[in-house]
Short mmCIF file of C-alpha atoms in Angstrom, two decimals:
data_model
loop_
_atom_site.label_atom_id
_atom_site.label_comp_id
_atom_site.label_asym_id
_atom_site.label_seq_id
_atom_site.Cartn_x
_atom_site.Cartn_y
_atom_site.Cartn_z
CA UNK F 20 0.00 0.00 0.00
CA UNK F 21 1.02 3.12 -0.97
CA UNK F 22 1.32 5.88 1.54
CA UNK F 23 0.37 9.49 0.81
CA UNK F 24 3.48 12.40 1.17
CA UNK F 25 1.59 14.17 4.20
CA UNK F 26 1.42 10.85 5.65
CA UNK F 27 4.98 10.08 5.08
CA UNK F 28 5.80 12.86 6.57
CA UNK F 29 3.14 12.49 9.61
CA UNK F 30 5.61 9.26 10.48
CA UNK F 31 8.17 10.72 9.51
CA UNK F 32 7.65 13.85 12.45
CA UNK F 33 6.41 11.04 15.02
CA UNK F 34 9.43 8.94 14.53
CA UNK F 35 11.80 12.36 15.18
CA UNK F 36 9.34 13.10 18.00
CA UNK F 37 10.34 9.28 19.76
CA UNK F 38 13.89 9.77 18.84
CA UNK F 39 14.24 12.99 20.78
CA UNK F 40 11.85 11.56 23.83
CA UNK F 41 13.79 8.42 23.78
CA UNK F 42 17.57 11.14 23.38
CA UNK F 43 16.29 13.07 25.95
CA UNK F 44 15.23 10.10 28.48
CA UNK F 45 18.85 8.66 27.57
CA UNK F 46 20.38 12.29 28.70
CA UNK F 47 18.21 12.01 31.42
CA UNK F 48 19.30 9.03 32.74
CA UNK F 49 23.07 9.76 32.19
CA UNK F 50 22.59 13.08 33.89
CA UNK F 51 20.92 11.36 36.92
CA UNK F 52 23.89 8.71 36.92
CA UNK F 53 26.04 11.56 36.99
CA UNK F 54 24.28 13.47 39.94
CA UNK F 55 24.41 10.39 41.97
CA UNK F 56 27.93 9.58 41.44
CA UNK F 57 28.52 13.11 42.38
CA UNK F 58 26.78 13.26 45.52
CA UNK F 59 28.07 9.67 46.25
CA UNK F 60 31.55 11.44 46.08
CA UNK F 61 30.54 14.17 48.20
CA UNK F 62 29.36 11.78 51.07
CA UNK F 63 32.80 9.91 50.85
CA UNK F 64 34.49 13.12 51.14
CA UNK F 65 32.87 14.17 54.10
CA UNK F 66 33.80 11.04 55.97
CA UNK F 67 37.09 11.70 54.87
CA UNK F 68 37.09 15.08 56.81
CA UNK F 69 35.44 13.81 59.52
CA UNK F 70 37.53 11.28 59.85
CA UNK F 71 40.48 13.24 59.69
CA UNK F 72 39.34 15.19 62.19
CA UNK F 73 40.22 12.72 64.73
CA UNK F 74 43.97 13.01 63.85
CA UNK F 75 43.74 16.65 63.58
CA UNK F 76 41.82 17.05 67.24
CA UNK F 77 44.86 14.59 68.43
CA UNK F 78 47.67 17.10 67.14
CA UNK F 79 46.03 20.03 68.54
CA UNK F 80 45.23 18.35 71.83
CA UNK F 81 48.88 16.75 72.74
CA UNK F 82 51.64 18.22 70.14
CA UNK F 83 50.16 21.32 70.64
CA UNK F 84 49.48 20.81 74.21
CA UNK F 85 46.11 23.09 73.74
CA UNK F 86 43.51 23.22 76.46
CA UNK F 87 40.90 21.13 75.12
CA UNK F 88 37.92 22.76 75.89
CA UNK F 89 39.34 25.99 73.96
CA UNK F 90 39.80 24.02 71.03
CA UNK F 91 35.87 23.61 71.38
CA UNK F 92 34.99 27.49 72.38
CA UNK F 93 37.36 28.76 69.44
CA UNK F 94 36.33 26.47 67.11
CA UNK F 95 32.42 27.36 67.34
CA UNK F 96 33.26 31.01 68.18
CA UNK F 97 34.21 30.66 64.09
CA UNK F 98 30.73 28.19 63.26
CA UNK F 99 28.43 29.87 65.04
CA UNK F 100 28.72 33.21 63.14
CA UNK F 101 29.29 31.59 59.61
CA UNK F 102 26.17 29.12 60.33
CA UNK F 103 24.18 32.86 61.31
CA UNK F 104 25.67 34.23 58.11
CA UNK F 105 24.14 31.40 56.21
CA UNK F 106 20.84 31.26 57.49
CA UNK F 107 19.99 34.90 57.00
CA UNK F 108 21.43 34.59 53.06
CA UNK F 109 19.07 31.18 52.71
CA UNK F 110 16.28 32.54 54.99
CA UNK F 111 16.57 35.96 55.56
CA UNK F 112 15.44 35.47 58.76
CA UNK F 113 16.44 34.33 62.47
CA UNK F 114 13.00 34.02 64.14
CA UNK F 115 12.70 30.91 66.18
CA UNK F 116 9.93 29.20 67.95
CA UNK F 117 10.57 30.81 72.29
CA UNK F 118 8.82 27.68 73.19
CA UNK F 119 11.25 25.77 71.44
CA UNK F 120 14.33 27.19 73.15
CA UNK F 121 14.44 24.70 76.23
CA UNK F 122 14.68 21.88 74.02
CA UNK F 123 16.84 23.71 71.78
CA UNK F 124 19.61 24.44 74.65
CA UNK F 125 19.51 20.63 76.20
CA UNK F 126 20.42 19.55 72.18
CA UNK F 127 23.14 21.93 72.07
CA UNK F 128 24.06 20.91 75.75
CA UNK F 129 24.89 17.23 73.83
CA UNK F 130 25.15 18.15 70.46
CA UNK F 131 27.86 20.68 71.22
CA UNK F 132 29.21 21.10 74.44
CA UNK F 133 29.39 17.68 75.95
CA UNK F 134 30.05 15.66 72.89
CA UNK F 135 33.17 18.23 72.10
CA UNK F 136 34.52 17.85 75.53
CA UNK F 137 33.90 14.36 75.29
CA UNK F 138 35.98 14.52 72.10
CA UNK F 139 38.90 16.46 72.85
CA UNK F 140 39.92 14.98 76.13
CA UNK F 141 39.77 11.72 74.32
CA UNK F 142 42.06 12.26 72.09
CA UNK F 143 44.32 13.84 74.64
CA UNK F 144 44.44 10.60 76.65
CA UNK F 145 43.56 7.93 73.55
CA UNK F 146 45.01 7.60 70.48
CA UNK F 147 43.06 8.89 67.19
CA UNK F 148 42.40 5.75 65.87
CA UNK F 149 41.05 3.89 68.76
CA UNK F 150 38.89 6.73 69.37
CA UNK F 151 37.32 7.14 66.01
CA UNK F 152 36.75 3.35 65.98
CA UNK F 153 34.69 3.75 69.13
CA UNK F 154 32.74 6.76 68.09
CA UNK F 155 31.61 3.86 65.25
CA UNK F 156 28.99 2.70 67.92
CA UNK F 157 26.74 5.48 67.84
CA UNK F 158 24.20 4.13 65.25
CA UNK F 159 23.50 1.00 67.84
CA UNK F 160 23.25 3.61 70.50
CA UNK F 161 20.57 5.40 68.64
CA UNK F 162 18.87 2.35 67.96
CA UNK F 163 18.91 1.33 71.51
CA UNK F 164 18.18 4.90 72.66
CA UNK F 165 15.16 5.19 70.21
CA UNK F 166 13.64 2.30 71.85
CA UNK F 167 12.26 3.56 75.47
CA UNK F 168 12.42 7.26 74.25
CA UNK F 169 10.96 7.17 71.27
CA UNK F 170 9.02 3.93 71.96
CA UNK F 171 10.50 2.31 69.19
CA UNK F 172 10.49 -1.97 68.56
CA UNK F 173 13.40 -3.59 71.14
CA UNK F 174 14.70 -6.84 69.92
CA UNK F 175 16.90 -9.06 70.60
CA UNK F 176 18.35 -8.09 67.23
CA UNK F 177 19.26 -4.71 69.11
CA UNK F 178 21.02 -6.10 72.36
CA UNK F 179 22.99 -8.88 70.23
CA UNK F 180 24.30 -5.86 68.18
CA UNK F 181 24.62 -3.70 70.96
CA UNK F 182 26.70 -6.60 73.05
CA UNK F 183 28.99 -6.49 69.55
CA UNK F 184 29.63 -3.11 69.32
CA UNK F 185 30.65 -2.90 73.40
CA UNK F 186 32.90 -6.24 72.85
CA UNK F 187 34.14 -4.23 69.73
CA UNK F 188 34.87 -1.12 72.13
CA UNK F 189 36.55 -3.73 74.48
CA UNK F 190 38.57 -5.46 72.08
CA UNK F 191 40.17 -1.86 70.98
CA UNK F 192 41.00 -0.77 74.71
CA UNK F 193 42.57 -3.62 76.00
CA UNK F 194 44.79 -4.84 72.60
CA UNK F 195 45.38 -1.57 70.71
CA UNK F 196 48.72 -1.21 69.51
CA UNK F 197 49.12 2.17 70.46
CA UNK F 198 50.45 1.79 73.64
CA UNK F 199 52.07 4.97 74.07
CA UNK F 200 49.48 7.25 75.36
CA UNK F 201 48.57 9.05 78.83
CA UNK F 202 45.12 6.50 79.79
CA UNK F 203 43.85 4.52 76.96
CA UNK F 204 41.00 3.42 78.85
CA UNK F 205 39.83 7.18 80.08
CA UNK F 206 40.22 8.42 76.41
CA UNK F 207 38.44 5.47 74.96
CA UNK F 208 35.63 5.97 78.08
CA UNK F 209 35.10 9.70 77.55
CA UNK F 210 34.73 9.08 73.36
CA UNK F 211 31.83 6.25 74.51
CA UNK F 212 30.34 9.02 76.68
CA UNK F 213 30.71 11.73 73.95
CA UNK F 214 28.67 8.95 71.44
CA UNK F 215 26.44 8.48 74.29
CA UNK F 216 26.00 12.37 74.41
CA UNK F 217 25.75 12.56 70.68
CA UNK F 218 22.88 9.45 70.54
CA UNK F 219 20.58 10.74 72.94
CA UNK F 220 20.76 14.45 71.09
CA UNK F 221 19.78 12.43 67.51
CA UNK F 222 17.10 10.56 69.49
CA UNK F 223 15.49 13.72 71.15
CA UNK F 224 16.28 15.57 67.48
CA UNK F 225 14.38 13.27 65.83
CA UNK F 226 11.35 13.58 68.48
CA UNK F 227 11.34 16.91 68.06
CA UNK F 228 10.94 16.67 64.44
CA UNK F 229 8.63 15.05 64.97
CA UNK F 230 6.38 16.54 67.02
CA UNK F 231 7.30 20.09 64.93
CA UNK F 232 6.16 18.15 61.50
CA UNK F 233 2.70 16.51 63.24
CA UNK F 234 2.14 20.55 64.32
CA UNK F 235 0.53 21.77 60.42
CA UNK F 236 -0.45 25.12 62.06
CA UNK F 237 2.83 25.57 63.69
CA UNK F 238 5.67 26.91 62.24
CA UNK F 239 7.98 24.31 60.17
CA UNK F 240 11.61 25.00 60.90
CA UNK F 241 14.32 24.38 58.80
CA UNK F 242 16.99 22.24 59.46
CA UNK F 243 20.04 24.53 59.05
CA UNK F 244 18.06 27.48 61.44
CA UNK F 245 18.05 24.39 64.15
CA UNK F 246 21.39 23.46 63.66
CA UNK F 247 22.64 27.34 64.02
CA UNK F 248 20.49 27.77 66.81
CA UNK F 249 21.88 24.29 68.43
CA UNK F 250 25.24 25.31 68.15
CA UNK F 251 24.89 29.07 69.75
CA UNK F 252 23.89 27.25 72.64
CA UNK F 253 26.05 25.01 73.39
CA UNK F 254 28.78 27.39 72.20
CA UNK F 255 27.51 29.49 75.47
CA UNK F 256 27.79 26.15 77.62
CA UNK F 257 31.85 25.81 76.09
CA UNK F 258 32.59 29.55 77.34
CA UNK F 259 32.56 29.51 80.94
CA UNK F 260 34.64 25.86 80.99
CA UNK F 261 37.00 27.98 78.52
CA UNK F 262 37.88 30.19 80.68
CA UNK F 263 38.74 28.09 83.60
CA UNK F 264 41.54 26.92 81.36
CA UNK F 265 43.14 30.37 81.06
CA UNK F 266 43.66 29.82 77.09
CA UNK F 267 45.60 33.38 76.91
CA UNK F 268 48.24 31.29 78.97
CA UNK F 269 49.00 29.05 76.06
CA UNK F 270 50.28 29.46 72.53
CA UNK F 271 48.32 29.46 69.96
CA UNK F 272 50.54 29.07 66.74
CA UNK F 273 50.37 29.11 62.82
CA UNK F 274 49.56 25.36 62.85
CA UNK F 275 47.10 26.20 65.86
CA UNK F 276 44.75 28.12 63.97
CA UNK F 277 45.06 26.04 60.74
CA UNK F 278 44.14 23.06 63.03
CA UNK F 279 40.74 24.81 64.40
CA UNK F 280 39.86 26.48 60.97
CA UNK F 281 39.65 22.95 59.63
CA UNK F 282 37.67 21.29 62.65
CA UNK F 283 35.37 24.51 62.15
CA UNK F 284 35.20 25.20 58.27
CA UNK F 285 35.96 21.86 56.41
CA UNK F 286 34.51 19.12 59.59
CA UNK F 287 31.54 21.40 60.77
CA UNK F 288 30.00 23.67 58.48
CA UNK F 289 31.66 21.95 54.92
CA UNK F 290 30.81 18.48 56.42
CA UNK F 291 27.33 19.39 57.55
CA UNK F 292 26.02 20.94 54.23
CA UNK F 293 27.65 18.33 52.42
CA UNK F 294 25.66 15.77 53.93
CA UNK F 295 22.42 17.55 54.12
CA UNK F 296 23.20 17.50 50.69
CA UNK F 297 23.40 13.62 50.23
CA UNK F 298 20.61 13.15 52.52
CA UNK F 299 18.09 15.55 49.96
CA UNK F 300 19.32 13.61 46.91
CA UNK F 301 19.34 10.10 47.66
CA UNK F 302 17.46 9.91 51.21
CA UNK F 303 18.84 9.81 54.93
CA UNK F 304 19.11 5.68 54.99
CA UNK F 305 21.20 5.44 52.05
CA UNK F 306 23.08 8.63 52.89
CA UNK F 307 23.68 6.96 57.09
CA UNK F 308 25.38 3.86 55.40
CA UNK F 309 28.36 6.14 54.33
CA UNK F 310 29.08 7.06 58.28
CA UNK F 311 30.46 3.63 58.19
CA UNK F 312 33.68 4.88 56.63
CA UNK F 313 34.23 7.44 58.93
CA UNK F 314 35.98 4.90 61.44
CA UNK F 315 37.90 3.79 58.43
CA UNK F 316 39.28 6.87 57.44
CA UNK F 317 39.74 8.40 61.43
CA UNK F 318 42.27 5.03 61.00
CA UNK F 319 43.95 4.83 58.11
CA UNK F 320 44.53 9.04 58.34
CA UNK F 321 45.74 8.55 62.11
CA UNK F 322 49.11 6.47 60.53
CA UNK F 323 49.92 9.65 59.24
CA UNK F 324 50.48 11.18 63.00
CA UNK F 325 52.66 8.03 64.06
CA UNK F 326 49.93 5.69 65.26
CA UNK F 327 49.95 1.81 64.78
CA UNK F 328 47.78 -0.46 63.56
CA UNK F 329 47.24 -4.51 64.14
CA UNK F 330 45.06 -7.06 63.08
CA UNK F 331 43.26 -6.24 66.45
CA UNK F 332 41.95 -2.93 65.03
CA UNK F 333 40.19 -4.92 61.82
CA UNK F 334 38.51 -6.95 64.59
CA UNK F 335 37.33 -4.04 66.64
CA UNK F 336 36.30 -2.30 63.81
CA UNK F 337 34.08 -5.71 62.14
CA UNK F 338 32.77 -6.31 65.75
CA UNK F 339 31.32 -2.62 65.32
CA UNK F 340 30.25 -2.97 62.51
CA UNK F 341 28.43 -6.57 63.04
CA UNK F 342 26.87 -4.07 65.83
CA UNK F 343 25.49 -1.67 63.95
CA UNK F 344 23.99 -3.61 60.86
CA UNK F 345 22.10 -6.16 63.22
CA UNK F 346 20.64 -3.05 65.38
CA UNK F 347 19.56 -2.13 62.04
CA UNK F 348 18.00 -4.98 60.17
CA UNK F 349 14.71 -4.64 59.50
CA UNK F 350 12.43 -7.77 60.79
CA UNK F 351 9.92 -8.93 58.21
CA UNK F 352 6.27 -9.05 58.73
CA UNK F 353 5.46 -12.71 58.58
CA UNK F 354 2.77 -11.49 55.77
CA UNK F 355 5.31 -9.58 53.60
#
């Protein structure tokens, strides 16, 4: 059968029509590939600094012989205004909820001042690496945490990966190689508090979420005006325990200040948007299974300071791990 020219050229325009739909799905798709692989990258990259920043806190805390708490005030007195700086460029705006402040200061009280304190004079009495392996147990913390306050399922999933993770913790205090260091077991104790500080604030975070989300007429604030508002109060908290240490006593060198611009600039604000980043693009589940490497890299970047490793670390590290993946696995409804 013979077609007629204006319905040649009717299939002829549909056929170009499905070749650029089907181009333009295949650019699609590429793009998207490419977008993921870049925020993949981004979320590996902020482990990296976070992990580093276990190293770093270790060099400012003993080579430098800093007062810890300092380290903390100094390095907020820089986040706190940057974070403000932020907010009023994204927001235009620094209202906040009054009735929110209480539970606003108790966050910061963990986020901020205890888990920094809990850091720093870890680090000064541990070595980096054993510390950042320990910090690895804050997931099965949460998990644990999240089940009387937040009334979530406990399991015996939970406690079997919770009894990992501590025999994990353990394993890295009583074989580490790095014997050469003021109280292994205080440093590695205070980092277990400072997770313990840093679980309850993402259990009571996530509450408050909550509660702000289920609120439709309330007001809906966003995450980075929390965060900024989080971190000016326990910034306050850091002040007065600043001062006890004199810091105008010490000093406070070239490699000083390079050491708290990076804790403040690349690890807190760079880090945080980073991730917030990661967390819009391909969700907060997949974007939480990348905090597995942060361990890994506070490790393998803590050789760089003169810190050993042994087959005892992989173990610690795997026993961790084991922790955190069974307080995390998701029980099947015997219908699904």
């Amino acid at each position: 059968m013979v077609k007629s020219q204006a319905g040649c050229l009717a299939v002829l325009r549909l056929k170009r029509n499905t070749e650029g739909v089907t181009t333009s799905a295949q650019f699609a798709v590429v793009g998207g590939e490419r977008q993921s692989w870049a925020v993949y990258g981004g979320l590996v990259f902020t482990m990296f600094i976070w992990g580093l920043a276990w190293p770093v806190g270790r060099l400012l805390a003993t080579n430098q012989n800093l007062p810890p708490v300092s380290i903390a005030a100094l390095r907020y007195a820089i986040v706190v205004p940057v974070l403000f700086a932020i907010l009023w460029l994204k927001e235009g705006s620094f209202k906040i909820n009054r009735s929110w402040i209480p539970t606003l200061v108790v966050m910061g009280i963990l986020n901020t001042t205890l888990y920094q304190i809990f850091f720093l004079y870890g680090v000064k009495y541990a070595a980096a690496s054993d510390d950042s392996l320990v910090i690895g147990i804050g997931p099965v913390l949460i998990a644990i945490m999240a089940s009387f306050v937040l009334k979530e399922r406990f399991t015996w999933t939970k406690i079997l990966g919770f009894a990992s993770g501590l025999a994990g913790i353990i394993t890295i205090s009583i074989l580490s190689p790095n014997t050469q260091v003021l109280n292994r077991p205080l440093g590695v104790t205070l980092v277990f508090g400072g997770a313990t500080a840093y679980a309850l604030y993402t259990v009571l975070l996530r509450r408050f979420l909550s509660k702000n989300r289920a609120d439709n007429n309330g007001p809906q604030q966003s995450s980075l005006s929390i965060l900024t508002w989080i971190s000016l109060f326990g910034w306050f908290f850091l002040i007065p325990f600043s001062l006890l240490e004199a810091p105008w006593t010490y000093t406070w060198d070239t490699g000083s200040w390079l050491g708290i611009i990076y804790l403040a600039v690349l690890s807190t604000i760079v880090g945080y948007f980073l991730y917030i980043e990661g967390v819009s693009k391909i969700g907060a589940g997949r974007s939480a299974i990348f905090g597995n490497l942060v361990p890994v890299f506070g490790v393998l970047t803590s050789v760089f300071i003169g810190e050993n490793l042994s087959p005892w670390t992989a173990v610690s590290f795997l026993l961790i791990f084991a922790g955190v993946l069974l307080v995390n696995r998701q029980v099947k409804n015997s219908g699904s």
